[in-house]
Amino acid sequence: MAIKVITDINCGNYCAVGHPERPVRILKTVEKFKNQSELEIISENAQPIDESLLLKAHTKELIDSIKNADTDFDNDTPAYPDIYKYASVAAGGAFAAAMSALNGEGAFSLLRPPGHHSTKDKAMGFCYFNNIAIAAKFIAEDKGTRIAIYDFDVHHGNGTEDILLNQPLTAFYSVHEFPHYPGTGTSHIGNNCFNYPMPPNSPRVDYLKRLEEALNDLKKFNPSIVGVSAGFDAFIKDPLATQLLEVEDFYWLGRQFKKLDLPIFCVLEGGYSYELPDLIMAFLKGINENN
Ligand SMILES: [Zn+2]
């Protein structure tokens, strides 16, 4: 079975010296896809999202501040030239992946910048627009469809939580390291945001159990579609966290999503090790495996 990957190599056209959220994350992954024959990948070009959709998750002030970015949003989140253009395409890719899933074809959005730290009114933590939360709000509000977001990035998806908190037809599940950036996600909040913090250097088996626990809770919500904030920084060699997951654990995660037997779209968040292309590949193999 083929997998749809939504990407745009132009997202490699901005960078800051020494910044871990760098172009090779995408470019090396695209290269890996081209040089393999295990998975049939159908590549689709991402398009910028409409501003009306950005407004589903963000304030006009935030949108304008990204459009006219002239001072850095924080130390991690520079005011890159044309960042509005790149962030709009990343949001557009996630949105296209979600629409594809609604139409019965799962998809992976392979773009940067990532999104899950971006709140309604604040760009932070390498993130400008909250790609997955925009899609989630559209699906809940405009399609009237129950959507769960599962976030396995090692950092808490504080922005997604901020946008989806107590929003009808949505639920959010995040497994992450704590204490760690951004310092939130210690407990469940509201009626629909569920947090599963894990201490630094957690034994791998414990971390996998926690991922499974969150997934079992997600099933109880009975979603019609699942969006996955796919961050690969709980990997043992990731420079930005201290967790101990191995390549095969991302394959295992992909298998768990496949077993849900629901429409699924995935959106790349973090993952900063040199092995990122291998981790994404393992995850996609898992999600694409039959039986
Ligand atoms: Zn992360």
mmCIF file of C-alpha atoms and ligand atoms in Angstrom:
data_model
loop_
_atom_site.group_PDB
_atom_site.id
_atom_site.type_symbol
_atom_site.label_atom_id
_atom_site.label_comp_id
_atom_site.label_asym_id
_atom_site.label_seq_id
_atom_site.Cartn_x
_atom_site.Cartn_y
_atom_site.Cartn_z
ATOM 1 C CA MET A 1 0.000 0.000 0.000
ATOM 2 C CA ALA A 2 1.265 3.468 -0.830
ATOM 3 C CA ILE A 3 1.676 6.260 1.690
ATOM 4 C CA LYS A 4 0.966 9.869 0.866
ATOM 5 C CA VAL A 5 3.647 12.316 2.019
ATOM 6 C CA ILE A 6 2.917 16.008 1.724
ATOM 7 C CA THR A 7 6.056 18.087 1.517
ATOM 8 C CA ASP A 8 7.848 21.000 -0.166
ATOM 9 C CA ILE A 9 11.620 21.094 -0.440
ATOM 10 C CA ASN A 10 11.471 24.886 -0.321
ATOM 11 C CA CYS A 11 10.895 24.525 3.420
ATOM 12 C CA GLY A 12 14.651 23.954 3.560
ATOM 13 C CA ASN A 13 15.285 27.503 2.371
ATOM 14 C CA TYR A 14 15.547 29.200 5.777
ATOM 15 C CA CYS A 15 17.878 28.557 8.672
ATOM 16 C CA ALA A 16 19.878 30.076 11.496
ATOM 17 C CA VAL A 17 23.433 29.001 12.279
ATOM 18 C CA GLY A 18 23.483 26.366 15.014
ATOM 19 C CA HIS A 19 19.712 26.083 15.255
ATOM 20 C CA PRO A 20 18.681 22.425 15.729
ATOM 21 C CA GLU A 21 15.458 22.889 13.739
ATOM 22 C CA ARG A 22 17.350 22.863 10.474
ATOM 23 C CA PRO A 23 16.741 22.181 6.774
ATOM 24 C CA VAL A 24 18.451 18.753 6.701
ATOM 25 C CA ARG A 25 15.666 17.376 8.861
ATOM 26 C CA ILE A 26 13.411 17.500 5.828
ATOM 27 C CA LEU A 27 15.928 17.374 2.992
ATOM 28 C CA LYS A 28 17.657 14.202 4.254
ATOM 29 C CA THR A 29 14.291 12.549 4.832
ATOM 30 C CA VAL A 30 13.162 13.343 1.278
ATOM 31 C CA GLU A 31 16.476 11.954 0.028
ATOM 32 C CA LYS A 32 16.001 8.780 2.091
ATOM 33 C CA PHE A 33 12.524 8.290 0.617
ATOM 34 C CA LYS A 34 13.952 8.577 -2.897
ATOM 35 C CA ASN A 35 16.693 6.048 -2.221
ATOM 36 C CA GLN A 36 14.565 3.240 -0.858
ATOM 37 C CA SER A 37 12.161 0.694 -2.274
ATOM 38 C CA GLU A 38 10.539 -0.772 0.849
ATOM 39 C CA LEU A 39 7.719 1.742 0.937
ATOM 40 C CA GLU A 40 5.723 3.122 -1.941
ATOM 41 C CA ILE A 41 5.568 6.839 -1.295
ATOM 42 C CA ILE A 42 3.318 9.192 -3.189
ATOM 43 C CA SER A 43 4.627 12.693 -2.809
ATOM 44 C CA GLU A 44 2.262 15.648 -2.916
ATOM 45 C CA ASN A 45 3.333 19.264 -2.951
ATOM 46 C CA ALA A 46 2.150 21.360 -0.012
ATOM 47 C CA GLN A 47 0.295 24.606 -0.633
ATOM 48 C CA PRO A 48 -0.010 27.625 1.671
ATOM 49 C CA ILE A 49 -3.066 27.682 3.891
ATOM 50 C CA ASP A 50 -5.785 30.290 3.644
ATOM 51 C CA GLU A 51 -5.667 33.027 6.277
ATOM 52 C CA SER A 52 -9.302 32.319 7.179
ATOM 53 C CA LEU A 53 -8.192 28.889 8.399
ATOM 54 C CA LEU A 54 -5.336 30.332 10.473
ATOM 55 C CA LEU A 55 -7.971 32.367 12.279
ATOM 56 C CA LYS A 56 -9.580 29.153 13.512
ATOM 57 C CA ALA A 57 -6.666 28.688 15.913
ATOM 58 C CA HIS A 58 -4.868 32.024 16.165
ATOM 59 C CA THR A 59 -5.493 35.672 16.885
ATOM 60 C CA LYS A 60 -5.273 38.201 14.079
ATOM 61 C CA GLU A 61 -2.484 39.861 16.088
ATOM 62 C CA LEU A 62 -0.340 36.714 16.028
ATOM 63 C CA ILE A 63 -0.960 36.205 12.308
ATOM 64 C CA ASP A 64 0.020 39.801 11.585
ATOM 65 C CA SER A 65 3.103 39.602 13.793
ATOM 66 C CA ILE A 66 4.315 36.574 11.817
ATOM 67 C CA LYS A 67 3.473 38.271 8.536
ATOM 68 C CA ASN A 68 5.498 41.316 9.516
ATOM 69 C CA ALA A 69 8.106 39.539 11.643
ATOM 70 C CA ASP A 70 10.988 41.873 12.424
ATOM 71 C CA THR A 71 12.016 40.890 15.954
ATOM 72 C CA ASP A 72 12.587 37.341 17.176
ATOM 73 C CA PHE A 73 9.598 35.753 18.946
ATOM 74 C CA ASP A 74 11.969 34.225 21.501
ATOM 75 C CA ASN A 75 15.520 32.878 21.507
ATOM 76 C CA ASP A 76 14.366 29.645 19.847
ATOM 77 C CA THR A 77 11.986 31.223 17.373
ATOM 78 C CA PRO A 78 13.690 33.714 15.068
ATOM 79 C CA ALA A 79 12.011 36.283 12.854
ATOM 80 C CA TYR A 80 13.304 34.605 9.685
ATOM 81 C CA PRO A 81 12.725 36.545 6.448
ATOM 82 C CA ASP A 82 9.554 35.167 4.797
ATOM 83 C CA ILE A 83 8.698 32.995 7.791
ATOM 84 C CA TYR A 84 5.003 33.692 7.170
ATOM 85 C CA LYS A 85 5.317 31.989 3.792
ATOM 86 C CA TYR A 86 7.035 28.892 5.228
ATOM 87 C CA ALA A 87 4.700 28.675 8.225
ATOM 88 C CA SER A 88 1.658 29.000 5.927
ATOM 89 C CA VAL A 89 2.879 26.124 3.778
ATOM 90 C CA ALA A 90 3.546 23.957 6.871
ATOM 91 C CA ALA A 91 0.000 24.663 8.057
ATOM 92 C CA GLY A 92 -1.292 23.983 4.526
ATOM 93 C CA GLY A 93 0.492 20.621 4.448
ATOM 94 C CA ALA A 94 -1.048 19.542 7.749
ATOM 95 C CA PHE A 95 -4.443 20.685 6.538
ATOM 96 C CA ALA A 96 -4.084 18.755 3.273
ATOM 97 C CA ALA A 97 -3.031 15.648 5.231
ATOM 98 C CA ALA A 98 -6.136 15.994 7.405
ATOM 99 C CA MET A 99 -8.426 16.393 4.378
ATOM 100 C CA SER A 100 -6.815 13.358 2.791
ATOM 101 C CA ALA A 101 -7.513 11.325 5.943
ATOM 102 C CA LEU A 102 -11.127 12.519 5.991
ATOM 103 C CA ASN A 103 -11.387 11.167 2.454
ATOM 104 C CA GLY A 104 -10.074 7.806 3.585
ATOM 105 C CA GLU A 105 -6.420 8.147 2.628
ATOM 106 C CA GLY A 106 -3.919 8.583 5.473
ATOM 107 C CA ALA A 107 -1.094 11.065 4.964
ATOM 108 C CA PHE A 108 2.073 12.381 6.584
ATOM 109 C CA SER A 109 2.940 16.075 6.459
ATOM 110 C CA LEU A 110 6.722 16.388 6.190
ATOM 111 C CA LEU A 111 7.382 20.099 6.560
ATOM 112 C CA ARG A 112 8.928 22.731 8.779
ATOM 113 C CA PRO A 113 8.454 24.822 10.849
ATOM 114 C CA PRO A 114 6.753 22.536 13.383
ATOM 115 C CA GLY A 115 3.665 23.777 15.231
ATOM 116 C CA HIS A 116 2.644 22.190 18.540
ATOM 117 C CA HIS A 117 4.145 24.871 20.845
ATOM 118 C CA SER A 118 2.370 27.722 19.092
ATOM 119 C CA THR A 119 -0.565 28.939 21.207
ATOM 120 C CA LYS A 120 -3.542 31.053 20.140
ATOM 121 C CA ASP A 121 -1.522 34.234 20.456
ATOM 122 C CA LYS A 122 2.139 33.264 20.801
ATOM 123 C CA ALA A 123 4.821 31.850 18.494
ATOM 124 C CA MET A 124 7.392 29.940 20.552
ATOM 125 C CA GLY A 125 9.649 26.886 20.699
ATOM 126 C CA PHE A 126 10.515 26.787 16.946
ATOM 127 C CA CYS A 127 6.765 27.019 16.153
ATOM 128 C CA TYR A 128 4.807 29.808 14.415
ATOM 129 C CA PHE A 129 1.380 28.461 13.449
ATOM 130 C CA ASN A 130 -0.078 25.399 15.148
ATOM 131 C CA ASN A 131 -0.393 23.230 12.057
ATOM 132 C CA ILE A 132 -2.261 20.327 13.633
ATOM 133 C CA ALA A 133 -4.574 22.415 15.835
ATOM 134 C CA ILE A 134 -5.767 24.450 12.833
ATOM 135 C CA ALA A 135 -6.745 21.224 11.056
ATOM 136 C CA ALA A 136 -8.334 19.840 14.229
ATOM 137 C CA LYS A 137 -10.505 22.903 14.749
ATOM 138 C CA PHE A 138 -11.682 22.818 11.142
ATOM 139 C CA ILE A 139 -12.614 19.143 11.416
ATOM 140 C CA ALA A 140 -14.499 19.668 14.682
ATOM 141 C CA GLU A 141 -16.206 22.957 13.830
ATOM 142 C CA ASP A 142 -16.809 22.751 10.103
ATOM 143 C CA LYS A 143 -17.190 19.014 9.646
ATOM 144 C CA GLY A 144 -18.800 18.258 13.011
ATOM 145 C CA THR A 145 -16.443 15.290 13.333
ATOM 146 C CA ARG A 146 -14.902 13.921 16.553
ATOM 147 C CA ILE A 147 -11.144 14.308 16.404
ATOM 148 C CA ALA A 148 -8.420 13.192 18.808
ATOM 149 C CA ILE A 149 -4.892 14.550 18.646
ATOM 150 C CA TYR A 150 -2.124 12.283 19.938
ATOM 151 C CA ASP A 151 1.236 14.008 20.513
ATOM 152 C CA PHE A 152 4.304 11.817 21.030
ATOM 153 C CA ASP A 153 6.870 14.581 20.663
ATOM 154 C CA VAL A 154 9.082 14.534 23.777
ATOM 155 C CA HIS A 155 8.037 18.119 24.561
ATOM 156 C CA HIS A 156 4.565 18.943 25.844
ATOM 157 C CA GLY A 157 2.241 20.201 23.098
ATOM 158 C CA ASN A 158 1.304 23.278 25.110
ATOM 159 C CA GLY A 159 0.088 25.217 22.084
ATOM 160 C CA THR A 160 -2.248 22.477 20.919
ATOM 161 C CA GLU A 161 -3.590 22.199 24.453
ATOM 162 C CA ASP A 162 -4.136 25.967 24.617
ATOM 163 C CA ILE A 163 -6.099 25.954 21.349
ATOM 164 C CA LEU A 164 -8.141 22.786 21.908
ATOM 165 C CA LEU A 165 -8.868 23.151 25.643
ATOM 166 C CA ASN A 166 -12.573 22.402 26.247
ATOM 167 C CA GLN A 167 -13.331 22.650 22.521
ATOM 168 C CA PRO A 168 -16.295 20.443 21.592
ATOM 169 C CA LEU A 169 -15.615 17.264 19.589
ATOM 170 C CA THR A 170 -11.860 17.449 20.268
ATOM 171 C CA ALA A 171 -9.518 15.702 22.692
ATOM 172 C CA PHE A 172 -5.779 16.006 23.156
ATOM 173 C CA TYR A 173 -3.323 13.407 24.485
ATOM 174 C CA SER A 174 0.348 14.265 25.051
ATOM 175 C CA VAL A 175 3.154 12.004 26.289
ATOM 176 C CA HIS A 176 6.269 14.006 27.092
ATOM 177 C CA GLU A 177 9.278 14.505 29.319
ATOM 178 C CA PHE A 178 8.795 16.524 32.509
ATOM 179 C CA PRO A 179 10.431 18.520 33.917
ATOM 180 C CA HIS A 180 11.423 19.836 30.521
ATOM 181 C CA TYR A 181 10.586 22.547 27.987
ATOM 182 C CA PRO A 182 8.031 24.203 27.931
ATOM 183 C CA GLY A 183 7.349 23.376 31.586
ATOM 184 C CA THR A 184 3.649 22.520 31.232
ATOM 185 C CA GLY A 185 1.658 19.294 30.906
ATOM 186 C CA THR A 186 1.880 17.974 34.460
ATOM 187 C CA SER A 187 -1.723 16.773 34.687
ATOM 188 C CA HIS A 188 -4.999 16.449 32.806
ATOM 189 C CA ILE A 189 -6.783 19.777 32.362
ATOM 190 C CA GLY A 190 -10.240 20.880 31.326
ATOM 191 C CA ASN A 191 -12.590 18.226 30.037
ATOM 192 C CA ASN A 192 -10.509 17.122 27.046
ATOM 193 C CA CYS A 193 -6.733 17.561 27.544
ATOM 194 C CA PHE A 194 -4.826 14.577 28.889
ATOM 195 C CA ASN A 195 -1.169 14.728 29.851
ATOM 196 C CA TYR A 196 1.233 11.869 30.530
ATOM 197 C CA PRO A 197 4.486 13.337 31.856
ATOM 198 C CA MET A 198 7.554 11.106 32.126
ATOM 199 C CA PRO A 199 10.706 11.857 34.135
ATOM 200 C CA PRO A 200 14.044 12.379 32.380
ATOM 201 C CA ASN A 201 15.882 9.142 31.485
ATOM 202 C CA SER A 202 12.786 6.983 31.894
ATOM 203 C CA PRO A 203 13.382 3.283 31.245
ATOM 204 C CA ARG A 204 12.294 2.532 27.706
ATOM 205 C CA VAL A 205 9.705 -0.035 28.764
ATOM 206 C CA ASP A 206 8.082 2.510 31.082
ATOM 207 C CA TYR A 207 7.937 5.100 28.321
ATOM 208 C CA LEU A 208 6.295 2.628 25.946
ATOM 209 C CA LYS A 209 3.745 1.729 28.619
ATOM 210 C CA ARG A 210 2.908 5.389 29.036
ATOM 211 C CA LEU A 211 2.459 5.800 25.270
ATOM 212 C CA GLU A 212 0.121 2.807 25.355
ATOM 213 C CA GLU A 213 -1.818 4.181 28.325
ATOM 214 C CA ALA A 214 -2.436 7.445 26.444
ATOM 215 C CA LEU A 215 -3.534 5.523 23.377
ATOM 216 C CA ASN A 216 -5.972 3.442 25.411
ATOM 217 C CA ASP A 217 -7.454 6.629 26.849
ATOM 218 C CA LEU A 218 -7.746 8.058 23.331
ATOM 219 C CA LYS A 219 -9.797 5.036 22.265
ATOM 220 C CA LYS A 220 -12.310 5.790 25.033
ATOM 221 C CA PHE A 221 -12.981 9.176 23.417
ATOM 222 C CA ASN A 222 -14.211 7.260 20.364
ATOM 223 C CA PRO A 223 -12.835 9.621 17.707
ATOM 224 C CA SER A 224 -13.801 9.409 14.048
ATOM 225 C CA ILE A 225 -10.359 10.637 12.985
ATOM 226 C CA VAL A 226 -6.950 10.879 14.680
ATOM 227 C CA GLY A 227 -4.278 13.514 14.093
ATOM 228 C CA VAL A 228 -0.779 12.620 15.240
ATOM 229 C CA SER A 229 1.788 15.196 16.294
ATOM 230 C CA ALA A 230 4.753 13.085 15.273
ATOM 231 C CA GLY A 231 7.869 14.284 17.073
ATOM 232 C CA PHE A 232 10.873 11.989 17.088
ATOM 233 C CA ASP A 233 12.867 13.573 19.921
ATOM 234 C CA ALA A 234 12.201 10.882 22.548
ATOM 235 C CA PHE A 235 14.838 8.939 20.563
ATOM 236 C CA ILE A 236 17.884 7.941 22.601
ATOM 237 C CA LYS A 237 20.310 9.949 20.431
ATOM 238 C CA ASP A 238 18.244 13.114 20.267
ATOM 239 C CA PRO A 239 20.253 16.113 21.478
ATOM 240 C CA LEU A 240 17.245 17.982 22.934
ATOM 241 C CA ALA A 241 15.935 15.463 25.480
ATOM 242 C CA THR A 242 17.004 12.525 27.628
ATOM 243 C CA GLN A 243 14.605 9.710 26.744
ATOM 244 C CA LEU A 244 15.756 6.292 25.561
ATOM 245 C CA LEU A 245 13.525 5.150 22.689
ATOM 246 C CA GLU A 246 15.075 3.121 19.867
ATOM 247 C CA VAL A 247 14.309 3.084 16.133
ATOM 248 C CA GLU A 248 12.020 0.053 16.479
ATOM 249 C CA ASP A 249 9.903 1.873 19.042
ATOM 250 C CA PHE A 250 8.770 4.316 16.356
ATOM 251 C CA TYR A 251 7.849 1.352 14.173
ATOM 252 C CA TRP A 252 5.867 0.022 17.138
ATOM 253 C CA LEU A 253 4.112 3.384 17.483
ATOM 254 C CA GLY A 254 3.176 3.335 13.809
ATOM 255 C CA ARG A 255 1.713 -0.172 14.310
ATOM 256 C CA GLN A 256 -0.399 1.030 17.224
ATOM 257 C CA PHE A 257 -1.949 3.770 15.093
ATOM 258 C CA LYS A 258 -2.599 1.348 12.277
ATOM 259 C CA LYS A 259 -4.398 -0.957 14.718
ATOM 260 C CA LEU A 260 -6.824 1.827 15.630
ATOM 261 C CA ASP A 261 -8.366 1.220 12.219
ATOM 262 C CA LEU A 262 -9.364 4.879 11.899
ATOM 263 C CA PRO A 263 -8.538 7.641 9.417
ATOM 264 C CA ILE A 264 -5.148 9.030 10.506
ATOM 265 C CA PHE A 265 -3.035 11.973 9.492
ATOM 266 C CA CYS A 266 0.402 12.740 10.890
ATOM 267 C CA VAL A 267 2.232 16.023 11.143
ATOM 268 C CA LEU A 268 5.967 16.264 11.763
ATOM 269 C CA GLU A 269 6.870 18.145 14.941
ATOM 270 C CA GLY A 270 10.355 17.732 16.484
ATOM 271 C CA GLY A 271 13.205 15.251 16.077
ATOM 272 C CA TYR A 272 16.725 16.610 15.886
ATOM 273 C CA SER A 273 19.063 13.625 15.676
ATOM 274 C CA TYR A 274 20.918 12.638 12.498
ATOM 275 C CA GLU A 275 18.781 9.504 12.484
ATOM 276 C CA LEU A 276 15.523 11.422 11.949
ATOM 277 C CA PRO A 277 15.010 10.028 8.410
ATOM 278 C CA ASP A 278 15.370 6.453 9.761
ATOM 279 C CA LEU A 279 12.904 7.159 12.564
ATOM 280 C CA ILE A 280 10.300 8.584 10.179
ATOM 281 C CA MET A 281 10.828 5.656 7.841
ATOM 282 C CA ALA A 282 10.348 3.148 10.695
ATOM 283 C CA PHE A 283 7.184 4.952 11.809
ATOM 284 C CA LEU A 284 5.721 4.975 8.287
ATOM 285 C CA LYS A 285 6.514 1.286 7.855
ATOM 286 C CA GLY A 286 4.610 0.586 11.049
ATOM 287 C CA ILE A 287 1.630 2.655 10.046
ATOM 288 C CA ASN A 288 1.550 1.085 6.605
ATOM 289 C CA GLU A 289 1.909 -2.548 7.699
ATOM 290 C CA ASN A 290 -1.135 -4.678 7.006
ATOM 291 C CA ASN A 291 -2.667 -7.133 9.524
HETATM 292 ZN ZN ZN B 1 9.985 18.335 20.650
#
